[in-house]
Short mmCIF file of C-alpha atoms and ligand atoms in Angstrom, two decimals:
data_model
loop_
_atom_site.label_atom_id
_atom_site.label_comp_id
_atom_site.label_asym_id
_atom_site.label_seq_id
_atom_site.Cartn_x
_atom_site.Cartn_y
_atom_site.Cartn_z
CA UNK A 1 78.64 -57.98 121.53
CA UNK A 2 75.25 -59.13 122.59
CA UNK A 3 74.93 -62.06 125.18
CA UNK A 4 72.46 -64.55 125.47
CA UNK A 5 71.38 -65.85 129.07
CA UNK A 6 69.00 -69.31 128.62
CA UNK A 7 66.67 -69.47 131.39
CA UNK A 8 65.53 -73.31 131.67
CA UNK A 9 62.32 -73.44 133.50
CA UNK A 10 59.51 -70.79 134.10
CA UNK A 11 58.14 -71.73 137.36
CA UNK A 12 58.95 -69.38 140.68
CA UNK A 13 62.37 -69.21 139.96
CA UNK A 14 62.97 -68.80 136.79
CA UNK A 15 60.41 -65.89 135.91
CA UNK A 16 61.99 -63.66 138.92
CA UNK A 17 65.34 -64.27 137.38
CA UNK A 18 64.10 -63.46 133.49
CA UNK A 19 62.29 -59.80 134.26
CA UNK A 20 65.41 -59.01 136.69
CA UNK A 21 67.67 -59.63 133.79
CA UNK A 22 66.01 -57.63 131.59
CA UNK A 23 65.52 -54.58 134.40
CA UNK A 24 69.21 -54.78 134.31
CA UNK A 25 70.53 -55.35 130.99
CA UNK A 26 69.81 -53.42 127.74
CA UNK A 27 68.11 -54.63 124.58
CA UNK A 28 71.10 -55.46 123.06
CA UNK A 29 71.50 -58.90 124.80
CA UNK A 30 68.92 -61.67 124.75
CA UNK A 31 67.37 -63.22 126.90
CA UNK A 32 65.36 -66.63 126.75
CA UNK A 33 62.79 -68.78 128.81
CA UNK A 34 61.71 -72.07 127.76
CA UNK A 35 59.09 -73.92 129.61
CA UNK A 36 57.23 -77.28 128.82
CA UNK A 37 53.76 -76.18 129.74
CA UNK A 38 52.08 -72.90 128.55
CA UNK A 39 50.97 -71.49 132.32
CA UNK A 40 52.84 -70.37 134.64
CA UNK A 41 50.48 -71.50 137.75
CA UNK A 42 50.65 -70.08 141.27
CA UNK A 43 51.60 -73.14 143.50
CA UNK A 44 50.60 -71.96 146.95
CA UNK A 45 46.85 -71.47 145.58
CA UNK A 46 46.41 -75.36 144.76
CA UNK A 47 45.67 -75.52 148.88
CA UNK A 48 43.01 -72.94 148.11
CA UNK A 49 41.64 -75.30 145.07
CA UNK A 50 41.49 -78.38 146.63
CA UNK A 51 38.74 -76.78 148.95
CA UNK A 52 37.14 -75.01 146.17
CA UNK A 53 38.19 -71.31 146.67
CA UNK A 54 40.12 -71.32 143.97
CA UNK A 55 39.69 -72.40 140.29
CA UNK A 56 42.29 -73.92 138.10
CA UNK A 57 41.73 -70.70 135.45
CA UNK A 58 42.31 -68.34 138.37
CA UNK A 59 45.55 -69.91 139.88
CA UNK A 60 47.80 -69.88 136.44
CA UNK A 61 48.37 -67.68 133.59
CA UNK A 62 50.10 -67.71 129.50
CA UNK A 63 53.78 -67.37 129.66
CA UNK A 64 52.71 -65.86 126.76
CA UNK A 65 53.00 -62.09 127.36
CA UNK A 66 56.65 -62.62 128.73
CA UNK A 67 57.05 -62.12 124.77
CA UNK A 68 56.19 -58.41 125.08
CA UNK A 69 57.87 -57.70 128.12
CA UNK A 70 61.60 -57.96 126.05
CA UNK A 71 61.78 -61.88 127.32
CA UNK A 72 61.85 -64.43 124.97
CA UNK A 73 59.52 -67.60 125.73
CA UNK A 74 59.99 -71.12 124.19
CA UNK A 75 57.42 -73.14 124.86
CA UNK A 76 58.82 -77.10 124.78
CA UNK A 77 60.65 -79.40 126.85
CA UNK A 78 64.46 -79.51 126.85
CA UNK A 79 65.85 -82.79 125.98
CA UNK A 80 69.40 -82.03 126.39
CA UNK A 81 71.68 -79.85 127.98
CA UNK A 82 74.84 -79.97 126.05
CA UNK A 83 77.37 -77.55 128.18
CA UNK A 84 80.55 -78.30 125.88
CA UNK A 85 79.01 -76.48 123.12
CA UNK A 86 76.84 -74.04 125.16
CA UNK A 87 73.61 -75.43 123.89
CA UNK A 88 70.42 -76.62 125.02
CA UNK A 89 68.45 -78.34 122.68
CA UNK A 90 64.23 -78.02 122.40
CA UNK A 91 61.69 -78.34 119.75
CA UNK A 92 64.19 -79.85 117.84
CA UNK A 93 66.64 -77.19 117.24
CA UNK A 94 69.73 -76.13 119.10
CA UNK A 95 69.78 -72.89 121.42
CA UNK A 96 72.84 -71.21 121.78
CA UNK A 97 73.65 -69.38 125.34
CA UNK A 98 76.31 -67.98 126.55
CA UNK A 99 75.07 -68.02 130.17
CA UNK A 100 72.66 -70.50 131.67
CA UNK A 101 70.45 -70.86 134.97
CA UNK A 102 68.91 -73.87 135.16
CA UNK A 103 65.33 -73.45 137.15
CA UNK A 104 63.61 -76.54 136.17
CA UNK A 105 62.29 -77.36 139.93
CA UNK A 106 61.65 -80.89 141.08
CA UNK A 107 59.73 -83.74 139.44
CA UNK A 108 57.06 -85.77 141.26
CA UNK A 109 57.66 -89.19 140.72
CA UNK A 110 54.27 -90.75 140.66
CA UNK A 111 55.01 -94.79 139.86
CA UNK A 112 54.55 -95.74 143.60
CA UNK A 113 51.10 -93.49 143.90
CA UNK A 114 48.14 -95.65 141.91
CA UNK A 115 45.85 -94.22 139.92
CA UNK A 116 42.26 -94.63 141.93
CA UNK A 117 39.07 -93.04 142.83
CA UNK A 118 40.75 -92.23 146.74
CA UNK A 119 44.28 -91.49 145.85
CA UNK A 120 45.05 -87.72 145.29
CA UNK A 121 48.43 -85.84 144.31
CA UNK A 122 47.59 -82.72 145.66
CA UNK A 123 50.80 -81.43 144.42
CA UNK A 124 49.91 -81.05 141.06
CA UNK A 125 46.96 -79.20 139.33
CA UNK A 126 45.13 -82.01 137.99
CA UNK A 127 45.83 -84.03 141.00
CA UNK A 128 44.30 -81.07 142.94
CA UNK A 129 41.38 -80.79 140.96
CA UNK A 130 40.54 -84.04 141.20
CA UNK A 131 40.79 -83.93 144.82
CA UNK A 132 38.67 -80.85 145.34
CA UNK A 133 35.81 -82.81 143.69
CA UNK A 134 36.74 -86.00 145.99
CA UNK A 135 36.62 -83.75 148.65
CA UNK A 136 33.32 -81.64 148.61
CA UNK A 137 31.65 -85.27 148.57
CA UNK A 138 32.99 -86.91 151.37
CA UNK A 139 30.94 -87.17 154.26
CA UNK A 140 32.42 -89.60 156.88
CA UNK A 141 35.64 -92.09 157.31
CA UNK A 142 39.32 -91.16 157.15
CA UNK A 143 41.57 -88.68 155.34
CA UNK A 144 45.14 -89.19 155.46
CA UNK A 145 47.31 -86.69 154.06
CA UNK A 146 50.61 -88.31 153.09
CA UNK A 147 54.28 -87.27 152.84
CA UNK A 148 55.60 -90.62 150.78
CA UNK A 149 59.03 -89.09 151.21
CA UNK A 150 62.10 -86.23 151.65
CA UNK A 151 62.73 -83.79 150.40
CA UNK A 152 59.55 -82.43 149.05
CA UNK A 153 58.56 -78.84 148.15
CA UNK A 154 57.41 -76.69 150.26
CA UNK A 155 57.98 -78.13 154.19
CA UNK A 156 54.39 -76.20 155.03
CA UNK A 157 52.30 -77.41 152.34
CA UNK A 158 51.00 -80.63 153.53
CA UNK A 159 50.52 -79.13 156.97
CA UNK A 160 48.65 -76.40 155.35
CA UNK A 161 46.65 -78.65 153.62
CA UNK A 162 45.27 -80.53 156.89
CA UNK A 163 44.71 -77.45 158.56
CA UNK A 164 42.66 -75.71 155.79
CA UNK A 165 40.36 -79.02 155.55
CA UNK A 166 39.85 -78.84 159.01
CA UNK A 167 38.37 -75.83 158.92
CA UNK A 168 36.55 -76.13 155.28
CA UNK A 169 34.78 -79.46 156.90
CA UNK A 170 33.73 -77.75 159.94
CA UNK A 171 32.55 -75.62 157.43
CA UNK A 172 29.97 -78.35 156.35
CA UNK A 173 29.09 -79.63 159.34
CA UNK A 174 31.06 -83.02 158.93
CA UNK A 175 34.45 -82.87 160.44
CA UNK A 176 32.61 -84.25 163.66
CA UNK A 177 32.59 -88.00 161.14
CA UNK A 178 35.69 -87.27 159.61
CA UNK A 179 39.18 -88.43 160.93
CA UNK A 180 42.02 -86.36 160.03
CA UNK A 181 45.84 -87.97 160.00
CA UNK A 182 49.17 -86.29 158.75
CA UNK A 183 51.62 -89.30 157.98
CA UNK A 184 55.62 -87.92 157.65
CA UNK A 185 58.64 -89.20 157.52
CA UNK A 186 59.52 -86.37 159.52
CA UNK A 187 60.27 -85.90 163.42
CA UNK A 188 58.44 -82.88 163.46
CA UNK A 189 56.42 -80.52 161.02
CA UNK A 190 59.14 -78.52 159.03
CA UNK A 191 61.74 -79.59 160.93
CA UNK A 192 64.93 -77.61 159.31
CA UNK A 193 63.09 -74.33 160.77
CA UNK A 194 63.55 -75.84 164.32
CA UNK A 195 62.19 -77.67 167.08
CA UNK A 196 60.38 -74.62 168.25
CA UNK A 197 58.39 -73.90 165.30
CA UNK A 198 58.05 -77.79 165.02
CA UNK A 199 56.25 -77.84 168.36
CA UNK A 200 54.17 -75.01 167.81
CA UNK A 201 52.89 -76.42 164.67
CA UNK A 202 52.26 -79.89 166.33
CA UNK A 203 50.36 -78.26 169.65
CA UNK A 204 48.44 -76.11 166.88
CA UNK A 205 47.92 -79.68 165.25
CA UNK A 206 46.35 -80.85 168.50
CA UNK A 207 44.38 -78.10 169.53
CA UNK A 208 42.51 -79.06 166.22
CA UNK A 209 42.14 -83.06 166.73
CA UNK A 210 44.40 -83.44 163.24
CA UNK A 211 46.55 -86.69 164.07
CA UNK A 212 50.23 -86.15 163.53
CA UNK A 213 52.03 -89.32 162.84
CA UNK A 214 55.71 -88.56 162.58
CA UNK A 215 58.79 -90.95 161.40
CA UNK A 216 56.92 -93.39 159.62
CA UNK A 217 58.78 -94.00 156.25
CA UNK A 218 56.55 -95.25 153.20
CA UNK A 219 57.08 -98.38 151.55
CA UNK A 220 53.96 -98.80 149.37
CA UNK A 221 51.00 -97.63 149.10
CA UNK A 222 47.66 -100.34 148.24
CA UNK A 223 44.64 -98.72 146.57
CA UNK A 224 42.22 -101.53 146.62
CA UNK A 225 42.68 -101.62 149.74
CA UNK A 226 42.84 -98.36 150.46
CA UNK A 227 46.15 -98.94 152.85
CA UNK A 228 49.37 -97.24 153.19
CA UNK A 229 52.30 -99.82 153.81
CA UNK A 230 55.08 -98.32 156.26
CA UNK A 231 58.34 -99.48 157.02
CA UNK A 232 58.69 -101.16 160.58
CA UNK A 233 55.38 -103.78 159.27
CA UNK A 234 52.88 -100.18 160.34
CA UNK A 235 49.54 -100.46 158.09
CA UNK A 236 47.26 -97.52 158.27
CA UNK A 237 44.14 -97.57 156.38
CA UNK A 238 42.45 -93.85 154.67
CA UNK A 239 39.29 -93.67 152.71
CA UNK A 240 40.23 -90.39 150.90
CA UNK A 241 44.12 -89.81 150.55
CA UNK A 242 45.82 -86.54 149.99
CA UNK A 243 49.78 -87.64 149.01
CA UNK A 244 52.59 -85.56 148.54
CA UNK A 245 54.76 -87.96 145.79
CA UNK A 246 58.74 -88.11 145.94
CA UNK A 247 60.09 -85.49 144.37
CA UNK A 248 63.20 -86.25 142.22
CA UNK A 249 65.41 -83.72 139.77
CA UNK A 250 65.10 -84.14 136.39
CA UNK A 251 67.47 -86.52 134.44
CA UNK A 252 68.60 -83.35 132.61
CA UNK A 253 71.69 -82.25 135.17
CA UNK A 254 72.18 -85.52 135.76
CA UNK A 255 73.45 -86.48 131.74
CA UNK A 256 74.87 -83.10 131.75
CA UNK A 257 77.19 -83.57 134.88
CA UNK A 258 75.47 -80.88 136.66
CA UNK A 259 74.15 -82.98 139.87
CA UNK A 260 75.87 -84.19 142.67
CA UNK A 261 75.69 -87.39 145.11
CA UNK A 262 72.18 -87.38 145.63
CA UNK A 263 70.83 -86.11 141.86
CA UNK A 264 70.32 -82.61 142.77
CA UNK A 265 72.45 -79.70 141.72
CA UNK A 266 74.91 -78.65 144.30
CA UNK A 267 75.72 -74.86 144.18
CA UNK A 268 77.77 -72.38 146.03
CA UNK A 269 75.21 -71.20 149.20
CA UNK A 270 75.64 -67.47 148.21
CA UNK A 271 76.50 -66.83 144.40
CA UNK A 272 74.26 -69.94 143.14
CA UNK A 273 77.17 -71.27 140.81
CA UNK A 274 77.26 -74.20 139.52
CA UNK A 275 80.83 -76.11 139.07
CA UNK A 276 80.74 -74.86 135.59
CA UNK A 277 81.72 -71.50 134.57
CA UNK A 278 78.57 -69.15 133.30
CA UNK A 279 76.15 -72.08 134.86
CA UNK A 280 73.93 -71.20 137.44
CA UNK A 281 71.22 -73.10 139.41
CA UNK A 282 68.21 -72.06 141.60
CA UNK A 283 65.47 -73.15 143.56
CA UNK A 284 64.15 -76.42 144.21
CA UNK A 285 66.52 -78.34 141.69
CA UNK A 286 69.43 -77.29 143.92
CA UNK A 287 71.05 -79.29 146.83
CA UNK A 288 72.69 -76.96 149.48
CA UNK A 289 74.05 -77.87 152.78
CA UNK A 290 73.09 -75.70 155.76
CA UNK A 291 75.94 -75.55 158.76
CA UNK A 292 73.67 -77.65 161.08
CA UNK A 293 74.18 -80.42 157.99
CA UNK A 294 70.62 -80.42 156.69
CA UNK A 295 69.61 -78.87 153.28
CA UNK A 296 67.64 -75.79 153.01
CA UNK A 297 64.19 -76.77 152.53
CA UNK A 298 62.60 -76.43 148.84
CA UNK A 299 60.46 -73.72 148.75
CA UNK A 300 59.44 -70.32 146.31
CA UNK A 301 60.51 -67.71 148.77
CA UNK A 302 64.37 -69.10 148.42
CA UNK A 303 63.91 -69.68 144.58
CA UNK A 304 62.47 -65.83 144.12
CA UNK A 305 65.69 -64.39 146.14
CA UNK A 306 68.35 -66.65 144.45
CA UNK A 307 66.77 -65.80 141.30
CA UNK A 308 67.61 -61.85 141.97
CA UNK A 309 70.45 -62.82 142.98
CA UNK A 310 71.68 -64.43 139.96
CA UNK A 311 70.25 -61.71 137.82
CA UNK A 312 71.93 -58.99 139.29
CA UNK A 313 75.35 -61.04 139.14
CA UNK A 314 75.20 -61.95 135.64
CA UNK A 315 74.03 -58.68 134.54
CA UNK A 316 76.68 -56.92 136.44
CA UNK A 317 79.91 -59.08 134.66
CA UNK A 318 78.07 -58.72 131.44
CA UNK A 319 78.04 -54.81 132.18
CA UNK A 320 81.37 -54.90 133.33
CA UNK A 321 80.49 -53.64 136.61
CA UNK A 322 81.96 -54.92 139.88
CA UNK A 323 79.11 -54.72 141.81
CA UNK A 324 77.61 -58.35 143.11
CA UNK A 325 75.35 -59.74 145.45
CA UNK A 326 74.76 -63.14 147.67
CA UNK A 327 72.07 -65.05 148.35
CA UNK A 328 72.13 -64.99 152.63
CA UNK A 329 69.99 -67.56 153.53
CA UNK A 330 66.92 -65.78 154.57
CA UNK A 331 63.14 -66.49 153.96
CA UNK A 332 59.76 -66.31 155.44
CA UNK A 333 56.46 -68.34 154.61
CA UNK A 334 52.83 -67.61 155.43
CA UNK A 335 51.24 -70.84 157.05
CA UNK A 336 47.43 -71.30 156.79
CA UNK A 337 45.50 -72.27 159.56
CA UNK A 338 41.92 -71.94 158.36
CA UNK A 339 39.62 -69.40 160.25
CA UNK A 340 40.66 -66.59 158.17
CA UNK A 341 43.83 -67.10 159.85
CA UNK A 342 47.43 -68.08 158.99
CA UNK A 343 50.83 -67.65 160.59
CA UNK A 344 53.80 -66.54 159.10
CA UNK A 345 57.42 -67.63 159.53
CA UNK A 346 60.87 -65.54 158.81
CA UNK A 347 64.40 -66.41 159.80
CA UNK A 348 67.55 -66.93 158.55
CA UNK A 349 68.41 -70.56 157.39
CA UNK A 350 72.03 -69.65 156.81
CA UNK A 351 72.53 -69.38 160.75
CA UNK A 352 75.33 -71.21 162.62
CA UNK A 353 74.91 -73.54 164.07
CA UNK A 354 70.94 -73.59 163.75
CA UNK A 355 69.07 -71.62 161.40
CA UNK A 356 67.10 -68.45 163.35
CA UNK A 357 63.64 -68.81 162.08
CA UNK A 358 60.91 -67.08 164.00
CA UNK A 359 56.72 -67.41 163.98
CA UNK A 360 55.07 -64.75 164.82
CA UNK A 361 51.04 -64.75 166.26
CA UNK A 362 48.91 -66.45 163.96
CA UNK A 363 46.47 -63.62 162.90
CA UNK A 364 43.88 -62.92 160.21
CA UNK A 365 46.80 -60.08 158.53
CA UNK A 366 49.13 -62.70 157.71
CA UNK A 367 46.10 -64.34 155.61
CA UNK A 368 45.28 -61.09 154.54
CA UNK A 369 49.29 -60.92 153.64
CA UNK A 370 49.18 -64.39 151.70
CA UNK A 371 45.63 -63.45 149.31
CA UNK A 372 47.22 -59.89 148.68
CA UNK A 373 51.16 -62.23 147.90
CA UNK A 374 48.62 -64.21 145.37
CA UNK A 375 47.43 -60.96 143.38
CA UNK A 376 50.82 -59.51 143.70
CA UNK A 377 52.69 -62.40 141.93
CA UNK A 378 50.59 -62.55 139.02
CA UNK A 379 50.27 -58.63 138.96
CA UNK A 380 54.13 -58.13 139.19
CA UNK A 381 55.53 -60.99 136.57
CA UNK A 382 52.48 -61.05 133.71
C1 LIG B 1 50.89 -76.98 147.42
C2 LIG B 1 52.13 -76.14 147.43
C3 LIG B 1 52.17 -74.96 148.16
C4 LIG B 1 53.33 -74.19 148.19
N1 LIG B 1 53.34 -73.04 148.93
C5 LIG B 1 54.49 -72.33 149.03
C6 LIG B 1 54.53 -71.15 149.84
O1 LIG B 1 53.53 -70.75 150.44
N2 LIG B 1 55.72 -70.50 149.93
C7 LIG B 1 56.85 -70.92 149.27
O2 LIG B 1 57.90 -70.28 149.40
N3 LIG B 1 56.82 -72.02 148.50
C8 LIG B 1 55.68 -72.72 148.35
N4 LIG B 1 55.65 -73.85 147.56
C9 LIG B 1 56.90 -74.31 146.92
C10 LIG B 1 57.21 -73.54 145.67
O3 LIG B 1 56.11 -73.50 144.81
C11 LIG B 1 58.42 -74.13 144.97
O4 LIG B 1 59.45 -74.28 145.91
C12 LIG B 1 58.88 -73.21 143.85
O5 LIG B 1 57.92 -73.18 142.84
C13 LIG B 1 60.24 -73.64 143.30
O6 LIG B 1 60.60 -72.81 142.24
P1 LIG B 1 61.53 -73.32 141.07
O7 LIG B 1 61.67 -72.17 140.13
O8 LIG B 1 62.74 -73.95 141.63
O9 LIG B 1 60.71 -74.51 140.38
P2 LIG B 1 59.26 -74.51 139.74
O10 LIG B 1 58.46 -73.36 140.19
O11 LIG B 1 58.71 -75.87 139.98
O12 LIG B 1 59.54 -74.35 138.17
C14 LIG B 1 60.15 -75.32 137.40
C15 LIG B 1 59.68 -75.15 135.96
O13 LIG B 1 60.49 -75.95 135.11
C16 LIG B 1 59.66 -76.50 134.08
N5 LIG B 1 60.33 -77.70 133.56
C17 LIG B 1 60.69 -78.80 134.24
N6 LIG B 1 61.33 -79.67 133.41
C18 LIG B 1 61.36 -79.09 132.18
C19 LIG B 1 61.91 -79.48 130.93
N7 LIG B 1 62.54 -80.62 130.75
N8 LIG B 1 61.76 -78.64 129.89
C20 LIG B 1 61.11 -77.45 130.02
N9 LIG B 1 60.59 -77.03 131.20
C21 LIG B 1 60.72 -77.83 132.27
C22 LIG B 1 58.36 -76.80 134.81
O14 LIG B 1 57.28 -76.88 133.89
C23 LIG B 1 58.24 -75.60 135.74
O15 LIG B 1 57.48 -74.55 135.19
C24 LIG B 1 54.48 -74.60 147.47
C25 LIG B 1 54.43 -75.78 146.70
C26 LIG B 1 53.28 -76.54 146.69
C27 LIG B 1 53.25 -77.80 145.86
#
């Protein structure tokens, strides 16, 4: 008899794991997708937005066409995930599955950011629109870019971010009047890749006159008066601020007994299960402990491989094969310096007792590498 696998969540994730399902499972069983929003956008392109090489139209695309491809999409946010009866409930009506991955990423929470002309979430398509148009018209005075707090998606991102306005002011002819401050929580930039990497990216930081201001925790944040408030009494003032909000996991896997201590969903490292029989979890929703104690960072690369992962397992029980596969750990990110330039990082996170995460020269192919990745995703999944 036919199966049907619900797929909650169409971001990175969850559109990897919905065409690898359907590569390896005939027509016979069913497979679903259900997303609030209608695009599917491209996160790693909002750093290319917010300095105007990219437009919103160009970054995200319908989910749309996933209809012709053999994958059914539900538009509509799911209100309830009710795992004693193997339902999930949307629009209204009642979805029946008989196996479930839940790849419904992280929320921001944006209470603690106010709403103001100099205040930008950078981490969210409108957010990043507005601050591209914030950004092309600032001439002189401070820009802070902001981690409020851990974890956050994507450890390179706000990193990224400084170093592409760097260059993109240079660019103008007014980074000479414009200071340029990264304010983390953090010891180091990306510190679960390793104190190497960490001090590469800080010298890099240097080398550039971008201020990195590390272990300073976020209490508030003042718009009027355009201050941030840190813990320890600090006060550091911005006239344009990028922020990265807390992220938190939706309320979802909470009410259905899916999360653990801290909210997100704790899995097994390499199969991605969930406590619950036929229950599966990816990507940034998921908590999992690396052996040096910290969590893997939340990033696409690690959703995209979890996501085949899970595919190929499922399919392979439904097909009554014993073949199987595991997630190991492993992942590599472009970073963007500006320039034409970018970095890239690969290692393996699963290491003990330290993940083994290398960079290699920062060179104009790895940029090259990260516009071609762009085309690519969109190319490969719509
Ligand atoms: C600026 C930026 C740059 C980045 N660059 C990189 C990079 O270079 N490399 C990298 O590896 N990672 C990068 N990332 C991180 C990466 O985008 C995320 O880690 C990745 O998207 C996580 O995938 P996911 O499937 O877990 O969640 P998501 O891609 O966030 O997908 C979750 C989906 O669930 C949907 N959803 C949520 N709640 C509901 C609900 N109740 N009902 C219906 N649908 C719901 C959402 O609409 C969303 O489409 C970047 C992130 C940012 C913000």
């Amino acid at each position: 008899m036919g199966k049907t696998i619900i797929i909650l969540g169409a971001g990175t994730g969850g559109i990897v794991c919905a065409h690898e399902l359907r590569k390896h499972l005939n027509q016979e069983h069913k497979i679903i997708i259900i997303d609030k929003n209608e695009y599917h956008f491209f996160y790693p392109s909002l750093l290319w937005l917010i300095c105007g090489w990219r437009t919103p139209e160009q970054i995200q695309t319908s989910l749309e066409p996933l209809n012709k491809k053999g994958i059914e999409f539900v538009q509509g946010e799911v209100v309830k995930i009710d795992r004693s009866n193997h339902l999930i409930e949307v629009n209204g009506k009642h979805l029946n599955y008989d196996y479930l991955v839940v790849s419904l990423g992280a929320e921001l929470n944006k209470t603690s950011i106010p709403k103001t002309e100099t205040i930008f979430n950078f981490y969210c398509l409108a957010g990043a629109k507005q601050a591209r148009a914030a950004i092309a018209n600032f001439k002189k005075g401070k820009i802070a870019v902001l981690i409020s707090a851990l974890p956050f998606r994507c450890p390179a991102a706000p990193y990224e971010a400084a170093l592409l306005l760097d260059y993109f002011l240079a660019g103008k002819n007014t980074r000479k009047d414009i200071d340029l401050q990264i304010f983390t929580p953090e010891n180091l930039p990306m510190p679960t890749a390793g104190p190497v990497l960490g001090r590469s990216l800080k010298q890099i930081l240097e080398k550039r006159k971008i201020g990195f201001n590390p272990n300073l925790k976020m209490r508030s944040l003042d718009g009027s008066l355009r201050e941030i408030r840190f813990e320890a009494e600090r006060v550091e003032s911005f006239d344009l601020l990028l922020v990265v909000p807390p992220h938190q996991p939706s309320p979802l896997v909470n009410q259905a007994g899916l999360a653990g201590e801290t909210g997100w969903v704790p899995v097994d490292p390499k199969t991605l299960k969930t406590k619950y029989e036929k229950i599966y979890a990816l990507g940034d929703i998921t908590a999992i402990k690396l052996p040096n104690g910290k969590m893997l960072p939340k990033a696409g690369v690690f959703a995209h491989y979890q996501a085949e992962v899970i595919a190929y397992n499922i399919a392979h029980e439904i097909n009554d094969s014993p073949m199987r596969k595991e997630f190991n750990g492993r992942g590599s990110c472009f970073l963007e310096l500006g320039y034409g330039r970018a970095g890239f990082a690969k290692g393996n996170f699963y290491a003990s007792p330290e993940p083994l995460v290398k960079l290699y020269q920062p060179g104009k192919i790895w940029h090259w590498g990260k516009l071609f990745f762009e085309r690519w995703w969109f190319w490969k999944w719509f």
